[in-house]
Every structure is written in C-alpha cells, then in structure tokens.
PDB file of C-alpha atoms in Angstrom:
ATOM      1  CA  MET R   1     142.104 107.337 123.188  1.00 48.00           C
ATOM      2  CA  SER R   2     138.453 107.098 122.427  1.00 47.00           C
ATOM      3  CA  PRO R   3     137.306 103.652 121.301  1.00 51.00           C
ATOM      4  CA  ALA R   4     136.910 103.121 117.570  1.00 49.00           C
ATOM      5  CA  ALA R   5     133.394 103.201 116.203  1.00 46.00           C
ATOM      6  CA  PRO R   6     131.937  99.702 115.961  1.00 46.00           C
ATOM      7  CA  THR R   7     131.933  98.162 112.503  1.00 41.00           C
ATOM      8  CA  PRO R   8     128.368  97.697 111.215  1.00 41.00           C
ATOM      9  CA  ALA R   9     127.346  94.073 111.397  1.00 40.00           C
ATOM     10  CA  TYR R  10     127.254  92.287 108.067  1.00 38.00           C
ATOM     11  CA  ARG R  11     123.754  91.216 107.083  1.00 54.00           C
ATOM     12  CA  ARG R  12     123.337  88.323 104.704  1.00 76.00           C
ATOM     13  CA  LEU R  13     120.719  89.104 102.092  1.00 80.00           C
ATOM     14  CA  SER R  14     117.848  86.735 101.541  1.00 85.00           C
ATOM     15  CA  VAL R  15     117.446  85.069  98.156  1.00 85.00           C
ATOM     16  CA  GLU R  16     114.699  87.543  97.243  1.00 86.00           C
ATOM     17  CA  GLU R  17     116.725  90.551  98.397  1.00 88.00           C
ATOM     18  CA  ARG R  18     119.846  89.455  96.521  1.00 88.00           C
ATOM     19  CA  ARG R  19     117.887  88.767  93.358  1.00 86.00           C
ATOM     20  CA  ALA R  20     116.227  92.182  93.642  1.00 84.00           C
ATOM     21  CA  GLN R  21     119.648  93.808  94.120  1.00 87.00           C
ATOM     22  CA  LEU R  22     121.028  92.169  90.982  1.00 88.00           C
ATOM     23  CA  MET R  23     117.896  93.042  89.004  1.00 83.00           C
ATOM     24  CA  GLU R  24     118.149  96.696  90.032  1.00 81.00           C
ATOM     25  CA  ALA R  25     121.759  96.781  88.846  1.00 86.00           C
ATOM     26  CA  ALA R  26     120.866  95.084  85.548  1.00 84.00           C
ATOM     27  CA  LEU R  27     117.887  97.375  84.934  1.00 78.00           C
ATOM     28  CA  SER R  28     120.050 100.433  85.507  1.00 79.00           C
ATOM     29  CA  LEU R  29     122.549  99.189  82.915  1.00 83.00           C
ATOM     30  CA  PHE R  30     119.981  98.015  80.345  1.00 78.00           C
ATOM     31  CA  ALA R  31     118.112 101.314  80.687  1.00 71.00           C
ATOM     32  CA  HIS R  32     121.037 103.263  79.248  1.00 74.00           C
ATOM     33  CA  ARG R  33     122.970 100.754  77.141  1.00 77.00           C
ATOM     34  CA  ALA R  34     122.007  98.195  74.531  1.00 72.00           C
ATOM     35  CA  PRO R  35     121.935  94.643  75.947  1.00 74.00           C
ATOM     36  CA  GLU R  36     124.803  93.479  73.750  1.00 77.00           C
ATOM     37  CA  GLU R  37     126.959  96.184  75.352  1.00 82.00           C
ATOM     38  CA  VAL R  38     126.292  94.938  78.902  1.00 85.00           C
ATOM     39  CA  SER R  39     128.320  92.041  80.304  1.00 88.00           C
ATOM     40  CA  LEU R  40     127.779  89.966  83.437  1.00 89.00           C
ATOM     41  CA  ASP R  41     130.972  91.554  84.764  1.00 92.00           C
ATOM     42  CA  ASP R  42     129.267  94.949  84.374  1.00 93.00           C
ATOM     43  CA  VAL R  43     126.260  93.729  86.360  1.00 91.00           C
ATOM     44  CA  ALA R  44     128.478  92.231  89.043  1.00 92.00           C
ATOM     45  CA  GLU R  45     130.471  95.459  89.351  1.00 94.00           C
ATOM     46  CA  ALA R  46     127.329  97.611  89.522  1.00 92.00           C
ATOM     47  CA  ALA R  47     125.906  95.384  92.262  1.00 90.00           C
ATOM     48  CA  GLY R  48     129.219  95.111  94.126  1.00 91.00           C
ATOM     49  CA  VAL R  49     129.292  91.316  93.924  1.00 92.00           C
ATOM     50  CA  SER R  50     131.287  88.644  92.122  1.00 91.00           C
ATOM     51  CA  ARG R  51     130.508  87.305  88.657  1.00 92.00           C
ATOM     52  CA  PRO R  52     129.917  83.750  89.992  1.00 92.00           C
ATOM     53  CA  LEU R  53     127.258  85.143  92.335  1.00 92.00           C
ATOM     54  CA  VAL R  54     125.410  86.665  89.379  1.00 92.00           C
ATOM     55  CA  TYR R  55     125.514  83.269  87.670  1.00 91.00           C
ATOM     56  CA  ARG R  56     124.193  81.605  90.805  1.00 91.00           C
ATOM     57  CA  TYR R  57     121.025  83.683  90.674  1.00 90.00           C
ATOM     58  CA  PHE R  58     120.791  83.877  86.892  1.00 90.00           C
ATOM     59  CA  PRO R  59     122.236  80.612  85.544  1.00 90.00           C
ATOM     60  CA  GLY R  60     120.947  81.501  82.094  1.00 88.00           C
ATOM     61  CA  GLY R  61     123.448  84.352  81.964  1.00 85.00           C
ATOM     62  CA  LYS R  62     122.800  87.641  80.206  1.00 82.00           C
ATOM     63  CA  GLN R  63     119.910  86.270  78.166  1.00 82.00           C
ATOM     64  CA  GLN R  64     117.992  85.418  81.337  1.00 85.00           C
ATOM     65  CA  LEU R  65     118.869  88.755  82.914  1.00 82.00           C
ATOM     66  CA  TYR R  66     117.702  90.606  79.814  1.00 80.00           C
ATOM     67  CA  GLU R  67     114.387  88.754  79.713  1.00 81.00           C
ATOM     68  CA  VAL R  68     113.746  89.414  83.402  1.00 81.00           C
ATOM     69  CA  ALA R  69     114.609  93.099  82.894  1.00 77.00           C
ATOM     70  CA  LEU R  70     112.300  93.198  79.888  1.00 78.00           C
ATOM     71  CA  HIS R  71     109.481  91.689  81.940  1.00 81.00           C
ATOM     72  CA  SER R  72     110.011  94.390  84.559  1.00 79.00           C
ATOM     73  CA  ALA R  73     109.990  97.186  81.973  1.00 78.00           C
ATOM     74  CA  ALA R  74     106.896  95.690  80.331  1.00 81.00           C
ATOM     75  CA  ASP R  75     105.061  95.608  83.655  1.00 84.00           C
ATOM     76  CA  GLN R  76     105.895  99.272  84.229  1.00 83.00           C
ATOM     77  CA  LEU R  77     104.616 100.217  80.770  1.00 83.00           C
ATOM     78  CA  ARG R  78     101.396  98.259  81.250  1.00 85.00           C
ATOM     79  CA  HIS R  79     100.751 100.230  84.419  1.00 87.00           C
ATOM     80  CA  CYS R  80     101.187 103.473  82.479  1.00 89.00           C
ATOM     81  CA  PHE R  81      97.763 102.864  80.974  1.00 87.00           C
ATOM     82  CA  ASP R  82      96.079 102.206  84.334  1.00 88.00           C
ATOM     83  CA  GLU R  83      93.706 105.124  84.702  1.00 89.00           C
ATOM     84  CA  PRO R  84      90.415 105.473  86.619  1.00 91.00           C
ATOM     85  CA  HIS R  85      87.350 105.445  84.380  1.00 90.00           C
ATOM     86  CA  GLU R  86      86.328 108.911  85.505  1.00 90.00           C
ATOM     87  CA  GLY R  87      85.921 112.123  83.564  1.00 90.00           C
ATOM     88  CA  PRO R  88      86.330 112.793  79.824  1.00 90.00           C
ATOM     89  CA  LEU R  89      88.266 110.260  77.781  1.00 92.00           C
ATOM     90  CA  LEU R  90      90.900 112.504  76.197  1.00 93.00           C
ATOM     91  CA  PRO R  91      92.251 113.877  79.506  1.00 94.00           C
ATOM     92  CA  ARG R  92      92.478 110.280  80.724  1.00 94.00           C
ATOM     93  CA  LEU R  93      94.466 109.392  77.622  1.00 94.00           C
ATOM     94  CA  ALA R  94      96.720 112.407  78.158  1.00 95.00           C
ATOM     95  CA  ARG R  95      97.509 111.298  81.718  1.00 95.00           C
ATOM     96  CA  ALA R  96      98.371 107.792  80.510  1.00 94.00           C
ATOM     97  CA  LEU R  97     100.651 109.276  77.865  1.00 95.00           C
ATOM     98  CA  ASP R  98     102.335 111.452  80.486  1.00 96.00           C
ATOM     99  CA  ARG R  99     103.325 108.303  82.378  1.00 95.00           C
ATOM    100  CA  TYR R 100     104.381 106.469  79.207  1.00 93.00           C
ATOM    101  CA  LEU R 101     106.533 109.342  77.949  1.00 94.00           C
ATOM    102  CA  ALA R 102     108.050 109.824  81.407  1.00 94.00           C
ATOM    103  CA  PHE R 103     109.191 106.192  81.221  1.00 89.00           C
ATOM    104  CA  VAL R 104     110.719 106.825  77.799  1.00 89.00           C
ATOM    105  CA  ASP R 105     112.457 109.944  79.095  1.00 90.00           C
ATOM    106  CA  GLN R 106     113.802 108.162  82.176  1.00 84.00           C
ATOM    107  CA  HIS R 107     115.154 105.191  80.234  1.00 78.00           C
ATOM    108  CA  ASP R 108     116.484 107.395  77.440  1.00 75.00           C
ATOM    109  CA  THR R 109     118.477 105.512  74.793  1.00 60.00           C
ATOM    110  CA  GLY R 110     117.793 102.176  76.479  1.00 62.00           C
ATOM    111  CA  PHE R 111     114.124 102.407  75.529  1.00 72.00           C
ATOM    112  CA  SER R 112     114.899 101.069  72.067  1.00 66.00           C
ATOM    113  CA  ALA R 113     116.967  98.171  73.372  1.00 60.00           C
ATOM    114  CA  LEU R 114     114.464  97.237  76.044  1.00 60.00           C
ATOM    115  CA  LEU R 115     111.236  97.484  74.085  1.00 60.00           C
ATOM    116  CA  GLN R 116     111.875  97.701  70.370  1.00 55.00           C
ATOM    117  CA  GLY R 117     114.156  94.733  69.753  1.00 53.00           C
ATOM    118  CA  GLY R 118     117.144  95.002  67.464  1.00 43.00           C
ATOM    119  CA  SER R 119     119.317  93.249  70.002  1.00 50.00           C
ATOM    120  CA  VAL R 120     121.516  90.196  69.593  1.00 44.00           C
ATOM    121  CA  VAL R 121     119.611  88.657  72.506  1.00 53.00           C
ATOM    122  CA  GLU R 122     116.177  89.150  70.976  1.00 57.00           C
ATOM    123  CA  THR R 123     114.164  85.918  70.843  1.00 65.00           C
ATOM    124  CA  SER R 124     110.594  84.852  70.235  1.00 73.00           C
ATOM    125  CA  ARG R 125     110.074  85.149  73.997  1.00 75.00           C
ATOM    126  CA  THR R 126     111.267  88.743  74.170  1.00 75.00           C
ATOM    127  CA  THR R 127     109.198  89.642  71.116  1.00 79.00           C
ATOM    128  CA  ALA R 128     106.127  88.141  72.799  1.00 82.00           C
ATOM    129  CA  ILE R 129     106.778  90.217  75.939  1.00 80.00           C
ATOM    130  CA  VAL R 130     106.882  93.439  73.924  1.00 80.00           C
ATOM    131  CA  ASP R 131     103.813  92.513  71.893  1.00 85.00           C
ATOM    132  CA  GLY R 132     102.005  91.811  75.148  1.00 86.00           C
ATOM    133  CA  VAL R 133     102.536  95.436  76.192  1.00 85.00           C
ATOM    134  CA  ARG R 134     100.991  96.676  72.940  1.00 88.00           C
ATOM    135  CA  ARG R 135      97.991  94.373  73.256  1.00 91.00           C
ATOM    136  CA  ALA R 136      97.453  95.333  76.890  1.00 90.00           C
ATOM    137  CA  ALA R 137      97.574  99.033  75.964  1.00 91.00           C
ATOM    138  CA  ALA R 138      94.990  98.443  73.219  1.00 93.00           C
ATOM    139  CA  GLU R 139      92.675  96.644  75.640  1.00 93.00           C
ATOM    140  CA  HIS R 140      93.002  99.491  78.142  1.00 92.00           C
ATOM    141  CA  ILE R 141      92.068 102.074  75.518  1.00 94.00           C
ATOM    142  CA  LEU R 142      89.127 100.055  74.208  1.00 93.00           C
ATOM    143  CA  SER R 143      87.957  99.681  77.785  1.00 93.00           C
ATOM    144  CA  HIS R 144      88.078 103.459  78.253  1.00 92.00           C
ATOM    145  CA  LEU R 145      86.129 103.802  75.005  1.00 91.00           C
ATOM    146  CA  GLU R 146      83.552 101.495  76.648  1.00 90.00           C
ATOM    147  CA  VAL R 147      83.632  99.154  73.678  1.00 90.00           C
ATOM    148  CA  THR R 148      83.098  95.518  74.629  1.00 86.00           C
ATOM    149  CA  ASP R 149      82.980  94.095  71.107  1.00 93.00           C
ATOM    150  CA  PRO R 150      85.223  96.212  68.853  1.00 95.00           C
ATOM    151  CA  GLY R 151      85.088  95.552  65.150  1.00 97.00           C
ATOM    152  CA  PRO R 152      88.243  94.893  63.157  1.00 97.00           C
ATOM    153  CA  ARG R 153      88.563  98.465  61.867  1.00 97.00           C
ATOM    154  CA  LEU R 154      88.329 100.018  65.311  1.00 97.00           C
ATOM    155  CA  ARG R 155      90.689  97.487  66.865  1.00 97.00           C
ATOM    156  CA  MET R 156      93.183  97.973  64.039  1.00 97.00           C
ATOM    157  CA  THR R 157      92.981 101.756  64.399  1.00 97.00           C
ATOM    158  CA  VAL R 158      93.749 101.633  68.119  1.00 97.00           C
ATOM    159  CA  ARG R 159      96.664  99.240  67.611  1.00 96.00           C
ATOM    160  CA  MET R 160      98.034 101.367  64.755  1.00 96.00           C
ATOM    161  CA  TRP R 161      97.950 104.417  67.020  1.00 97.00           C
ATOM    162  CA  ILE R 162      99.866 102.567  69.741  1.00 95.00           C
ATOM    163  CA  THR R 163     102.508 101.686  67.159  1.00 92.00           C
ATOM    164  CA  ALA R 164     102.641 105.353  66.182  1.00 94.00           C
ATOM    165  CA  VAL R 165     103.189 106.326  69.833  1.00 94.00           C
ATOM    166  CA  GLU R 166     106.138 103.935  70.032  1.00 90.00           C
ATOM    167  CA  ALA R 167     107.610 105.269  66.785  1.00 91.00           C
ATOM    168  CA  ALA R 168     107.154 108.869  67.898  1.00 94.00           C
ATOM    169  CA  SER R 169     108.892 108.084  71.196  1.00 92.00           C
ATOM    170  CA  LEU R 170     111.920 106.666  69.398  1.00 88.00           C
ATOM    171  CA  ILE R 171     112.079 109.595  66.983  1.00 91.00           C
ATOM    172  CA  TRP R 172     111.719 111.996  69.927  1.00 93.00           C
ATOM    173  CA  LEU R 173     114.811 110.443  71.521  1.00 88.00           C
ATOM    174  CA  ASP R 174     116.674 110.656  68.212  1.00 87.00           C
ATOM    175  CA  GLU R 175     115.700 114.330  67.869  1.00 93.00           C
ATOM    176  CA  ASP R 176     117.287 115.304  71.196  1.00 92.00           C
ATOM    177  CA  LYS R 177     113.931 115.088  72.989  1.00 93.00           C
ATOM    178  CA  GLN R 178     112.223 117.730  70.910  1.00 95.00           C
ATOM    179  CA  PRO R 179     109.475 118.907  70.950  1.00 96.00           C
ATOM    180  CA  PRO R 180     108.913 119.258  74.721  1.00 96.00           C
ATOM    181  CA  LEU R 181     107.069 116.358  76.327  1.00 95.00           C
ATOM    182  CA  ASP R 182     103.823 118.232  76.910  1.00 96.00           C
ATOM    183  CA  GLU R 183     103.671 119.233  73.235  1.00 97.00           C
ATOM    184  CA  LEU R 184     104.419 115.671  72.142  1.00 97.00           C
ATOM    185  CA  ARG R 185     101.677 114.363  74.417  1.00 97.00           C
ATOM    186  CA  ASP R 186      99.090 116.814  73.088  1.00 97.00           C
ATOM    187  CA  TRP R 187     100.074 116.036  69.501  1.00 97.00           C
ATOM    188  CA  LEU R 188      99.649 112.298  70.076  1.00 97.00           C
ATOM    189  CA  VAL R 189      96.218 112.849  71.631  1.00 97.00           C
ATOM    190  CA  GLU R 190      95.229 114.923  68.595  1.00 96.00           C
ATOM    191  CA  GLN R 191      96.485 112.144  66.330  1.00 97.00           C
ATOM    192  CA  PHE R 192      94.299 109.664  68.202  1.00 97.00           C
ATOM    193  CA  THR R 193      91.157 111.667  67.457  1.00 96.00           C
ATOM    194  CA  ALA R 194      92.338 112.195  63.876  1.00 97.00           C
ATOM    195  CA  VAL R 195      92.821 108.487  63.108  1.00 97.00           C
ATOM    196  CA  LEU R 196      89.469 107.683  64.709  1.00 97.00           C
ATOM    197  CA  THR R 197      87.843 110.294  62.483  1.00 97.00           C
ATOM    198  CA  VAL R 198      89.419 108.811  59.351  1.00 97.00           C
ATOM    199  CA  THR R 199      88.274 105.320  60.311  1.00 98.00           C
ATOM    200  CA  GLY R 200      84.843 106.653  61.198  1.00 97.00           C
ATOM    201  CA  ALA R 201      84.298 107.592  57.557  1.00 97.00           C
ATOM    202  CA  ARG R 202      84.329 103.847  56.783  1.00 96.00           C
ATOM    203  CA  ASP R 203      83.057 102.321  60.017  1.00 97.00           C
ATOM    204  CA  GLU R 204      79.860 103.263  61.842  1.00 97.00           C
ATOM    205  CA  GLN R 205      81.038 101.883  65.196  1.00 96.00           C
ATOM    206  CA  THR R 206      84.045 104.205  65.120  1.00 97.00           C
ATOM    207  CA  ALA R 207      81.926 107.086  63.799  1.00 97.00           C
ATOM    208  CA  ALA R 208      79.665 106.762  66.838  1.00 95.00           C
ATOM    209  CA  LEU R 209      82.682 107.033  69.123  1.00 94.00           C
ATOM    210  CA  VAL R 210      83.898 110.114  67.279  1.00 95.00           C
ATOM    211  CA  ARG R 211      80.499 111.749  67.852  1.00 94.00           C
ATOM    212  CA  VAL R 212      80.678 110.933  71.555  1.00 91.00           C
ATOM    213  CA  LEU R 213      84.183 112.403  71.817  1.00 89.00           C
ATOM    214  CA  ALA R 214      83.123 115.537  69.957  1.00 88.00           C
ATOM    215  CA  SER R 215      80.130 115.956  72.243  1.00 85.00           C
ATOM    216  CA  ALA R 216      82.254 115.571  75.374  1.00 77.00           C
ATOM    217  CA  ASP R 217      84.791 118.050  74.023  1.00 66.00           C
ATOM    218  CA  GLY R 218      82.366 120.577  73.007  1.00 54.00           C
TER     219      GLY R 218
END
C-alpha cells in the first residue's frame, strides 16, 4: 500500500488575516443583500468559522460589521474618482464614471443598502460615511476643473450632479441594468456639461468653465 498523502498543516491566522477573512465574507454578503437580511450566523457560515469567533473580532455585532463594510465600500468609491490630471476633462470624467458604474454593477442590489441608507442599521455615523464619499467626489471634480475657490453656484451644481449620478445608478439597477453601461456613462457626462451650461447663464465663474470645455471639445 502506498502511504497516504500527508494532511496539510493547519496554519493559525494572524489577527489581521482573520479580521480580513471575516470582512471579505461580510462584504460579499452585504454586496448582494440588505444589511437587515444578513445575520452574524450568515457571516460565520460564509467565513467557515463559529459565531463566537465573529463576535470576538467584531464585539459590536452586525452594526460594527456593517460600518466597517461601509467604510471599505466608501474607500473604493472614493478611488473611482482618482484620475491623472492629463488630457481633456470630459474623457477623464468618463473614465471615473466607468469605474464608479463598474462598482455599482458588481455590487448589484447591495449598492442601495451599502451607500444609500434605508437600512435598520443606518446611523448618523453611516450617513456621515456616505456623505463623505459625495464630498470627496465633488472635490475631485472641482480639482479637475482647476477651480481652487469655487463659488456657491458652481459647488452646488457639481454636488447636484453627483446626486444625480447616484440616483441614475439606482434607477439603472431597478430597470434591469438598462441602458448599457457605456450609454449610461455618456449620458451622465452630457448631463454634466448641460447642468454647467444652465448654471453658467447665472454665474460667470461657471460660464468661463463652460467656454473652456467647449474650446477643448471643439
């Protein structure tokens, strides 16, 4: 008889590795189900560990897990708007939107639960995390516009457009992901120039930006 294959040696995970393992399991669940539909037993089962072990690393229970998952999702969305300041503005914006919409597509129905609230575990802290993503996106866009001191109308216009992008993403999910992502991206870029043009009729700072964009495009 040939000797049996040796059993792989068990390796104890470090604190950081175990925490990362549990977070990956939680993120996978929160990405596709509303937080109130996810239990600690679900997380434990997905990670292949016991419920007490989940509590050991997240003594705050599901609320703490949700907030950590939300922080992770928020960090990913902030990075969506990281784009080199090279080349025309609108193609830069399109590339940022490609990354943002890819995140929405990947997280599917969980996008609403993770980033739009409406959950039984929503708190002032989770609301602040989500609002931080919106503010960071606005600062990125204003930076690409090369505006160091935006007036209230321009700042409001950019933040309104970001809100419109979020709303369009949710509606896109509700409409069975139609139109195709590339069409949605192009439409949102066109809306950006449109809202700037409307604001430019009342605000010279924005009007100057519209002229710059038109010159670069044409």
